[in-house]
C-alpha positions as protocol buffer text, in pm:
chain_id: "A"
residue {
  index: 1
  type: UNK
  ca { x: -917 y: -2241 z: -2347 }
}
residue {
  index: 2
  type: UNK
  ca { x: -964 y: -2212 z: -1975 }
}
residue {
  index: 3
  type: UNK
  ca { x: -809 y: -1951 z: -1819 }
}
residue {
  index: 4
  type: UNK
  ca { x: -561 y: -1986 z: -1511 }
}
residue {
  index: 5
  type: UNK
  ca { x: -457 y: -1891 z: -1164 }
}
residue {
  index: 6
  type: UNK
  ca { x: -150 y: -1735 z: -1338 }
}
residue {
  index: 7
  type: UNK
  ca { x: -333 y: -1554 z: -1612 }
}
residue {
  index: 8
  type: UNK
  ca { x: -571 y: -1420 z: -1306 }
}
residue {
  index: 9
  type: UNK
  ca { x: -263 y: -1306 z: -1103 }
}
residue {
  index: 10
  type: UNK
  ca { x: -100 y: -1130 z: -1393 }
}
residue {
  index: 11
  type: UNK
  ca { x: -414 y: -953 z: -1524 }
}
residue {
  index: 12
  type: UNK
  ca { x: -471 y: -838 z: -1129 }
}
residue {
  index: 13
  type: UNK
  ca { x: -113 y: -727 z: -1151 }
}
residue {
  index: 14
  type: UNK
  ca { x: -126 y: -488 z: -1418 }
}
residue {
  index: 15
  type: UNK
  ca { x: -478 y: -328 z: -1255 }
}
residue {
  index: 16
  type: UNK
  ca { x: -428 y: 31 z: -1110 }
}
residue {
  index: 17
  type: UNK
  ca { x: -480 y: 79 z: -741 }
}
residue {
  index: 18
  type: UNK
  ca { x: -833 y: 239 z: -763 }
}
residue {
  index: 19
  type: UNK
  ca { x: -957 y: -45 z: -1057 }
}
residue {
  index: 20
  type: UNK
  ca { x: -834 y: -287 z: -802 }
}
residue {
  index: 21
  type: UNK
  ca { x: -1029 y: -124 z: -532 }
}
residue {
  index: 22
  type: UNK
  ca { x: -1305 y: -117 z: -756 }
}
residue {
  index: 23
  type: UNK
  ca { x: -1266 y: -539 z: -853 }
}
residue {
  index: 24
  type: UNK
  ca { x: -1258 y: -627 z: -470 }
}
residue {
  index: 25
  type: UNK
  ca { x: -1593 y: -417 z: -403 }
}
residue {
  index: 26
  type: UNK
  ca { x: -1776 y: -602 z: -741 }
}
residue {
  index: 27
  type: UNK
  ca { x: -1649 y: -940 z: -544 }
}
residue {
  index: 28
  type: UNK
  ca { x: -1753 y: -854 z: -200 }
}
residue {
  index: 29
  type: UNK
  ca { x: -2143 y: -750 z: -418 }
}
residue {
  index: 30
  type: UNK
  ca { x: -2161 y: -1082 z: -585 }
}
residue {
  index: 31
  type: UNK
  ca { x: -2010 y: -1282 z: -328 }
}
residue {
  index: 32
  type: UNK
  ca { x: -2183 y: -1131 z: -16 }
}
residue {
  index: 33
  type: UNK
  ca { x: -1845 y: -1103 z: 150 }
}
residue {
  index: 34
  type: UNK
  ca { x: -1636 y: -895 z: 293 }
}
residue {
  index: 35
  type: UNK
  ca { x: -1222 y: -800 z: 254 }
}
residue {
  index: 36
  type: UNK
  ca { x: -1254 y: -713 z: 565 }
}
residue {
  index: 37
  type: UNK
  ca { x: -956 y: -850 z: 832 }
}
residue {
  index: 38
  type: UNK
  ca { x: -1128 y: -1045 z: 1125 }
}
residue {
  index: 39
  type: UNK
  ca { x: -977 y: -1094 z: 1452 }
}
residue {
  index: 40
  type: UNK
  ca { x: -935 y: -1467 z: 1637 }
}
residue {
  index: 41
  type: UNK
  ca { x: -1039 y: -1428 z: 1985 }
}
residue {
  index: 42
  type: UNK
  ca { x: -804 y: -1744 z: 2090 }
}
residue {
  index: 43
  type: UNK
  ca { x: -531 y: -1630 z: 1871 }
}
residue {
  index: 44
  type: UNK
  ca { x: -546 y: -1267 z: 2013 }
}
residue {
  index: 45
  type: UNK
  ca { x: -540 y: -1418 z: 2396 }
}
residue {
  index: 46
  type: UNK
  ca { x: -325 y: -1731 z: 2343 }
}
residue {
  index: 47
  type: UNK
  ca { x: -47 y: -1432 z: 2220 }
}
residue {
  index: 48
  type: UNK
  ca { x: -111 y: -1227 z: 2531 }
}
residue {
  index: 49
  type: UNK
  ca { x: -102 y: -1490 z: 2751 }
}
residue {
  index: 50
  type: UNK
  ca { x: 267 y: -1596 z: 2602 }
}
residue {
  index: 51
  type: UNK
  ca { x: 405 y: -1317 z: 2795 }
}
residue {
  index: 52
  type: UNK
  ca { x: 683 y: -1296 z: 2530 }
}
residue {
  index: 53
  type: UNK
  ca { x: 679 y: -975 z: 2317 }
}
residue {
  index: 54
  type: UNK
  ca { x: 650 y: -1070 z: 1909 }
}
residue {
  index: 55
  type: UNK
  ca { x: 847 y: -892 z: 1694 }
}
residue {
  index: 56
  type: UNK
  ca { x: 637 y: -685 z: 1463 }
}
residue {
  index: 57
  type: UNK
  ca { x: 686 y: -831 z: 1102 }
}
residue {
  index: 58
  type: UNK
  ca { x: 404 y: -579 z: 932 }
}
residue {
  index: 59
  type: UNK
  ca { x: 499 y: -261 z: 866 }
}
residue {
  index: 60
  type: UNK
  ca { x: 321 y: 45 z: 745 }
}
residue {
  index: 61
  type: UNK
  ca { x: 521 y: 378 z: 539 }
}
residue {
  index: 62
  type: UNK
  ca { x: 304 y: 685 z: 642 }
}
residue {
  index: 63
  type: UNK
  ca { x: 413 y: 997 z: 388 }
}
residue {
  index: 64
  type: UNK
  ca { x: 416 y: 1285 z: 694 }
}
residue {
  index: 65
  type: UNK
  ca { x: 504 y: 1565 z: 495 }
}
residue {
  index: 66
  type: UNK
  ca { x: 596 y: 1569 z: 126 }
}
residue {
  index: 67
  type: UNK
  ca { x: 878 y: 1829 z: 133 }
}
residue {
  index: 68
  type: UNK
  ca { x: 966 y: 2187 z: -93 }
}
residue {
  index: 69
  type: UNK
  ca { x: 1057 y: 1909 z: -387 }
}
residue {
  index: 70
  type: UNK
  ca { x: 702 y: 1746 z: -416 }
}
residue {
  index: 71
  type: UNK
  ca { x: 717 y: 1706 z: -792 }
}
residue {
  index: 72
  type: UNK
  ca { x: 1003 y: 1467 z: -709 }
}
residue {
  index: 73
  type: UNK
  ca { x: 811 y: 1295 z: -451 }
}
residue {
  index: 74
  type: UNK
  ca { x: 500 y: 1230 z: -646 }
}
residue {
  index: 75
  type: UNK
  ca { x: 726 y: 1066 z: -889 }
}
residue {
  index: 76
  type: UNK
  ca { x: 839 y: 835 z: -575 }
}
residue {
  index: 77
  type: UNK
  ca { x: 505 y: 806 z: -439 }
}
residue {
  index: 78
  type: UNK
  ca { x: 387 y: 675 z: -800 }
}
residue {
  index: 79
  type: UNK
  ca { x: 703 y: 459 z: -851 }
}
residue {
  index: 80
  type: UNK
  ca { x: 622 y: 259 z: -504 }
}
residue {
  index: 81
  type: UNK
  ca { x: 217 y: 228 z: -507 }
}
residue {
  index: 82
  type: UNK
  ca { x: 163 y: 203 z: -878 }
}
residue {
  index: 83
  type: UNK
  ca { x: -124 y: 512 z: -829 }
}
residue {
  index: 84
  type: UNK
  ca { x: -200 y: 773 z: -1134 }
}
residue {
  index: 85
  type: UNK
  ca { x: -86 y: 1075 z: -1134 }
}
residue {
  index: 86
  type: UNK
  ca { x: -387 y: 1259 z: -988 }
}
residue {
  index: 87
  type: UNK
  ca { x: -367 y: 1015 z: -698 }
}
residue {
  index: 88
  type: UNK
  ca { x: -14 y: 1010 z: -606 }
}
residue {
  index: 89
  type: UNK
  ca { x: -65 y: 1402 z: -615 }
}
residue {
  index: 90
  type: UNK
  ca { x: -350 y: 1377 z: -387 }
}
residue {
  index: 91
  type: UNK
  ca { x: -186 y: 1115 z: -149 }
}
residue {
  index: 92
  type: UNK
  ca { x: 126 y: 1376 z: -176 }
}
residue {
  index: 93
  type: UNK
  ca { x: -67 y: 1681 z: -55 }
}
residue {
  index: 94
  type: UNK
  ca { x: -345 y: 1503 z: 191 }
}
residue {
  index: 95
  type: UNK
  ca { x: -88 y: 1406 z: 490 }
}
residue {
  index: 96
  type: UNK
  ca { x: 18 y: 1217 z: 682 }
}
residue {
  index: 97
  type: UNK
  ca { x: -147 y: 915 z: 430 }
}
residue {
  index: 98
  type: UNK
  ca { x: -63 y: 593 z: 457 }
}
residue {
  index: 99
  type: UNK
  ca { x: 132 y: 461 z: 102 }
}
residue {
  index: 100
  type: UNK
  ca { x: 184 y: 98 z: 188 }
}
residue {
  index: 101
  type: UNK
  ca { x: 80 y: -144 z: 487 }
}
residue {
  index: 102
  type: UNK
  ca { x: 153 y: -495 z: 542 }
}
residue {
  index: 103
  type: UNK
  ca { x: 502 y: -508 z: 388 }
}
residue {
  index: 104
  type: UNK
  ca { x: 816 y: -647 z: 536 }
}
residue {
  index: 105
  type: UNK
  ca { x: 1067 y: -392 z: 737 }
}
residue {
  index: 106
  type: UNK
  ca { x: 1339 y: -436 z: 492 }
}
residue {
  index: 107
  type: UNK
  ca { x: 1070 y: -277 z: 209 }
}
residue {
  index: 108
  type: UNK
  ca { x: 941 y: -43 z: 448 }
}
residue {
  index: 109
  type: UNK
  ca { x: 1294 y: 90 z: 548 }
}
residue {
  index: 110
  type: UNK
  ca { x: 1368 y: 100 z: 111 }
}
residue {
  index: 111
  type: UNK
  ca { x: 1019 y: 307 z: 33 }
}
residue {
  index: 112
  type: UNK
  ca { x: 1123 y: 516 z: 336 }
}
residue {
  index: 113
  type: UNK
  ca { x: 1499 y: 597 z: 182 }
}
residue {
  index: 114
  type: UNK
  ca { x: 1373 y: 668 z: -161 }
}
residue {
  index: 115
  type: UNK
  ca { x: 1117 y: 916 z: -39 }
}
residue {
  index: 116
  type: UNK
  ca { x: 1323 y: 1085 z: 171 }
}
residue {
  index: 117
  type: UNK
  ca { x: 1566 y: 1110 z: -108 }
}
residue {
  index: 118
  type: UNK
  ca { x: 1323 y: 1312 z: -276 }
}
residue {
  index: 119
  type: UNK
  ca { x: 1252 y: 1539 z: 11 }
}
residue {
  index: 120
  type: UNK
  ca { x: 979 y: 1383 z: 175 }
}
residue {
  index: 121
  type: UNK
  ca { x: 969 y: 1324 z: 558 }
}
residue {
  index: 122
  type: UNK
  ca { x: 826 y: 920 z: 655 }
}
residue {
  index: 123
  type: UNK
  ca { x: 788 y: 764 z: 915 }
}
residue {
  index: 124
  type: UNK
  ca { x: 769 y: 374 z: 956 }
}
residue {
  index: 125
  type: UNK
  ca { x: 446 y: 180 z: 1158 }
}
């Protein structure tokens, strides 16, 4: 039986942060490349050039401070990134650290309610 993009996708989907870290670096060894983002020259300087501001549609939720109530907030912090314990306690106590990058304001602006439910102070990139 040949296995498919959707069997892939969900097996990637149930991986942990760190064995998902660990998957890309065993591709970018066999593969010889890199996850690396790379920047178009003409892309950068034909949006300069526009004159026109973009509206940012990446966001980034930076944890600042994780509160009195971190217990609560390492619950959060787990809840959003999908990290263990031991590394939703670490991200928890090592601020300001980054939680999530690349997402859409409207997710940004819900990760940044629930954690600040739970006593945490964010901030939004």
């Amino acid at each position: 039986m040949a296995i498919t993009k959707e069997d892939v996708l969900e097996y990637i989907g149930g991986l942990s942060v760190l064995e998902l870290s660990e998957l890309v670096k065993a591709f970018e060894e066999k593969f010889g490349v890199s996850a690396a983002p790379t920047v178009v020259a003409g892309a950068v300087a034909g949006g300069a050039a526009g004159g026109a501001a973009e509206e940012k549609t990446d966001f980034s939720v930076v944890l600042v401070e994780a509160g009195a109530n971190k217990i609560n907030v390492i619950k959060v912090v787990r809840e959003i990134t999908g990290l263990g314990l031991k590394e939703a306690k670490d991200a928890t106590e090592k601020t300001p650290h980054t939680l999530k990058e690349g997402i859409n304001k409207d997710d940004a602006e819900a990760f940044k309610k629930k954690l600040e439910e739970a006593g945490a102070k964010v901030e939004i990139k």
